[in-house]
Amino acid sequence: MELLAGKVAIITGSGRGIGAAAARLFAQHGASVIVSDLDPTPAQAVAAAITSSGGTASVVAGDVTERDFPQRLVEAALDQYGTIDIIVNNAGYTWDGVLHTMSDEQWEAMLMVHNTAPFRIIRAAAPYLRSTAKQEIQASGAATARKIINVSSTSGVYGNAGQANYATAKAGVVGLTKTLAKEWGRFNIQTNALCYGFINTRLTTDKAGGETIEREGKQIKLGVPETLIAGLTMLHPMGRPGTPEEAAGPMVFLASALSNYVNGEILEVTGGFSV
Ligand SMILES: NC(=O)c1ccc[n+]([C@@H]2O[C@H](COP(=O)([O-])OP(=O)(O)OC[C@H]3O[C@@H](n4cnc5c(N)ncnc54)[C@H](O)[C@@H]3O)[C@@H](O)[C@H]2O)c1
């Protein structure tokens, strides 16, 4: 069964990890996907894999924190597919450190990528989404359901030592989500957030592995200490992190008609870790 047949989805940060798994799963469910990422090479690989297995995808590479990028992203989706049904604000990373040594740059980078960028992307899509819904309501009495999905974290809901910047930003995602749910519910646009706990991506692998993200000429180390991974695994009710594919499943639910009366929710996808 295709849950997203005929839908057009923008997924930021879909060159890797959870976003890439979501792009593949959305396409399997019939959506045309805009694969958007800071890094063009992995984004192109994700889109190529989708198209070679019969799906529809195209790449809009760029940095979500660049001021003109949100408009470019929205225009590209409308130019290529003529509509936007689903926006997934997934792009993000961590820049950990204890609060007393955290720089302003480190703090502001997290608010910029997790709060300001999603806000600007949603705002850039607002004229299209709102006017289309109004026209549909005028023509037939009801607007097509459309979806905004924001990605939060257990750090944003429960806090996490070493992540004052990330936790604050991911808590901001919750506020953004609930507010938009209240503002746009009447346009039949459901806004929800996914709150992940421990999903196996480069953000949660051993820091000693040397994964980095380049930001403003700096190589920022990603990952967590091996001892933390061992501790989390031991305490986890399922005894393991989730896979990106398992993280993408509930995203399809929130993107599909199955969630047409789910609005303003923060769905925790933690394998029971947050219970
Ligand atoms: N992995 C987890 O356990 C976990 C837990 C909670 C929340 N999250 C959130 O899930 C989302 C996806 O993370 P992931 O674990 O798949 O990490 P990932 O590093 O595997 O994928 C994130 C992608 O986002 C892209 N990206 C980062 N900054 C960007 C920018 N400024 N512009 C455009 N693209 C950018 C990266 O290039 C990367 O391809 C993030 O928002 C993250 O904070 C992850």
XYZ file of N, CA and C and ligand atoms in Angstrom, residues 11-21 36-40 42-43 60-66 69 89-94 109-110 112-114 117 121 150-156 163 166 170 173 194-205 211-215 222 241-242 244 247 251 269, ligand 1:
266
model
N 12.484 17.118 2.182
C 13.101 16.587 3.410
C 14.497 17.190 3.524
N 14.705 18.029 4.529
C 16.047 18.612 4.702
C 16.949 17.611 5.428
N 18.230 17.722 5.155
C 19.193 16.808 5.786
C 18.982 15.372 5.352
N 18.571 15.176 4.102
C 18.241 13.810 3.666
C 19.350 13.148 2.854
N 20.560 13.663 2.989
C 21.701 13.011 2.354
C 22.229 11.839 3.168
N 21.877 11.803 4.435
C 22.381 10.748 5.332
C 21.354 10.429 6.407
N 21.668 9.396 7.165
C 20.988 9.108 8.433
C 19.475 9.010 8.316
N 18.804 9.606 9.277
C 17.341 9.510 9.371
C 16.684 10.124 8.126
N 17.181 11.274 7.695
C 16.588 11.955 6.534
C 16.693 11.117 5.267
N 17.830 10.459 5.078
C 18.015 9.618 3.882
C 17.061 8.423 3.930
N 16.935 7.810 5.108
C 16.008 6.673 5.245
C 14.581 7.144 4.975
N 17.283 17.193 0.111
C 18.032 18.421 0.341
C 19.089 18.198 1.412
N 20.312 18.622 1.138
C 21.374 18.444 2.131
C 22.483 19.459 1.870
N 23.207 19.728 2.925
C 24.405 20.559 2.851
C 25.417 19.952 1.886
N 25.520 18.636 1.927
C 26.503 17.923 1.116
C 25.842 17.362 -0.145
N 26.209 17.878 -1.319
C 25.547 17.414 -2.540
C 25.806 15.948 -2.879
N 26.328 12.958 -1.101
C 25.395 11.948 -0.560
C 23.951 12.201 -0.955
N 23.570 13.459 -1.095
C 22.185 13.761 -1.504
C 21.922 13.204 -2.902
N 18.111 19.297 -4.065
C 18.368 20.728 -3.893
C 19.401 20.825 -2.769
N 20.656 20.977 -3.174
C 21.730 21.008 -2.175
C 21.902 22.428 -1.649
N 22.328 22.528 -0.415
C 22.596 23.845 0.148
C 22.473 23.825 1.660
N 22.838 24.944 2.237
C 22.879 25.090 3.694
C 21.574 25.735 4.161
N 20.823 25.023 4.979
C 19.528 25.559 5.418
C 19.663 26.854 6.213
N 20.869 27.109 6.736
C 21.038 28.327 7.537
C 21.388 29.556 6.684
N 21.627 29.337 5.387
C 21.876 30.487 4.505
C 20.573 31.244 4.312
N 18.462 30.404 1.214
C 18.223 28.999 0.872
C 16.757 28.559 1.008
N 11.474 19.137 8.416
C 12.641 19.887 8.900
C 13.496 18.951 9.739
N 14.438 18.304 9.074
C 15.243 17.253 9.709
C 16.726 17.626 9.820
N 17.222 18.534 8.957
C 18.665 18.842 8.937
C 19.131 19.288 10.320
N 20.251 18.759 10.737
C 20.771 19.171 12.033
C 22.043 18.431 12.382
N 22.659 18.874 13.445
C 23.860 18.217 13.961
C 24.036 18.634 15.414
N 25.034 18.068 16.040
C 25.325 18.404 17.435
C 26.677 19.102 17.515
N 24.956 28.500 16.745
C 24.897 27.569 15.607
C 23.735 26.595 15.765
N 23.503 26.140 17.008
C 22.416 25.173 17.241
C 21.041 25.816 17.069
N 20.432 28.352 15.218
C 20.304 28.681 13.787
C 19.838 27.465 12.968
N 20.483 26.323 13.165
C 20.149 25.167 12.306
C 18.831 24.490 12.729
N 18.547 24.469 14.041
C 17.363 23.722 14.484
C 16.115 24.579 14.650
N 16.338 28.053 10.848
C 16.178 27.483 9.497
C 14.784 26.875 9.291
N 12.085 28.183 6.546
C 11.580 27.288 5.481
C 10.051 27.276 5.509
N 8.578 18.396 12.132
C 9.837 18.926 12.651
C 10.528 17.854 13.483
N 11.839 17.871 13.481
C 12.573 16.836 14.216
C 13.168 17.420 15.498
N 12.682 16.890 16.605
C 13.195 17.276 17.918
C 14.032 16.120 18.478
N 14.225 16.140 19.774
C 15.088 15.144 20.407
C 14.693 15.004 21.871
N 15.004 13.849 22.436
C 14.778 13.695 23.876
C 15.585 14.733 24.663
N 16.699 15.183 24.087
C 17.484 16.235 24.765
C 16.640 17.491 24.938
N 15.769 17.770 23.973
C 14.926 18.966 24.027
C 13.799 18.837 25.030
N 24.790 19.265 26.391
C 24.044 19.700 25.195
C 23.118 20.886 25.501
N 22.088 22.370 22.104
C 21.237 21.458 21.312
C 19.888 21.234 22.004
N 16.325 22.111 20.510
C 15.330 21.061 20.256
C 14.063 21.296 21.084
N 12.041 23.585 19.022
C 11.301 22.877 17.962
C 9.892 22.510 18.464
N 8.713 14.863 15.669
C 9.233 13.568 16.099
C 10.370 13.832 17.056
N 10.346 13.097 18.139
C 11.363 13.303 19.174
C 12.147 11.999 19.285
N 13.321 11.992 18.685
C 14.120 10.766 18.684
C 15.012 10.701 19.919
N 15.339 9.456 20.280
C 16.211 9.251 21.431
C 17.606 8.862 20.983
N 17.763 7.605 20.594
C 19.087 7.034 20.326
C 18.978 6.244 19.015
N 19.227 6.952 17.915
C 19.134 6.349 16.586
C 20.550 6.239 16.030
N 20.837 5.109 15.422
C 22.209 4.831 14.995
C 22.582 5.606 13.724
N 23.170 6.778 13.915
C 23.677 7.593 12.801
C 25.047 8.126 13.240
N 25.645 8.946 12.398
C 26.976 9.458 12.787
C 26.897 10.372 14.018
N 25.687 10.836 14.383
C 25.565 11.676 15.584
C 25.696 10.870 16.862
N 25.477 9.551 16.762
C 25.475 8.727 17.978
C 26.531 7.628 17.943
N 27.411 7.667 16.932
C 28.477 6.660 16.897
C 29.694 7.174 17.687
N 34.170 11.298 12.803
C 33.170 11.952 11.942
C 33.095 13.437 12.297
N 33.075 14.279 11.267
C 32.991 15.723 11.507
C 31.999 16.348 10.528
N 31.565 17.555 10.856
C 30.799 18.360 9.908
C 31.539 19.687 9.791
N 31.668 20.188 8.565
C 32.383 21.451 8.393
C 31.407 22.612 8.461
N 31.670 23.542 9.369
C 30.834 24.722 9.522
C 31.726 25.942 9.596
N 31.598 15.097 15.529
C 30.278 14.526 15.789
C 30.446 13.233 16.583
N 20.251 0.770 19.883
C 19.711 1.988 19.267
C 18.742 1.623 18.150
N 17.920 2.579 17.743
C 17.049 2.370 16.585
C 17.833 2.538 15.296
N 18.004 4.048 11.319
C 17.382 5.174 10.611
C 16.045 4.782 9.971
N 13.428 4.913 12.483
C 13.103 6.318 12.773
C 12.206 6.905 11.688
N 7.664 8.768 10.685
C 7.643 9.987 9.857
C 6.642 9.809 8.708
N 10.043 8.749 19.737
C 10.434 7.508 19.059
C 11.772 7.103 19.665
N 20.558 10.165 15.703
C 19.866 10.386 16.813
O 19.895 9.613 17.779
C 19.001 11.619 16.918
C 18.290 11.808 18.112
C 17.465 12.918 18.225
C 17.341 13.806 17.178
N 18.075 13.615 16.045
C 17.907 14.599 14.981
O 17.616 13.948 13.785
C 18.011 14.775 12.687
C 18.815 13.961 11.689
O 20.038 13.568 12.313
P 20.805 12.200 11.992
O 20.983 11.513 13.267
O 20.167 11.512 10.845
O 22.235 12.809 11.580
P 23.112 12.693 10.221
O 24.324 13.479 10.466
O 23.222 11.267 9.840
O 22.186 13.410 9.133
C 21.900 14.780 9.219
C 22.045 15.406 7.833
O 21.739 16.813 7.970
C 22.640 17.532 7.145
N 22.819 18.905 7.629
C 23.396 19.297 8.781
N 23.433 20.639 8.840
C 22.865 21.100 7.711
C 22.648 22.388 7.171
N 23.018 23.498 7.831
N 22.018 22.495 5.973
C 21.635 21.384 5.289
N 21.859 20.135 5.735
C 22.463 19.992 6.930
C 23.946 16.755 7.203
O 24.782 17.038 6.096
C 23.456 15.308 7.258
O 23.451 14.708 5.975
C 18.781 15.954 13.280
O 17.923 17.065 13.394
C 19.146 15.438 14.663
O 19.354 16.478 15.581
C 18.895 12.538 15.877
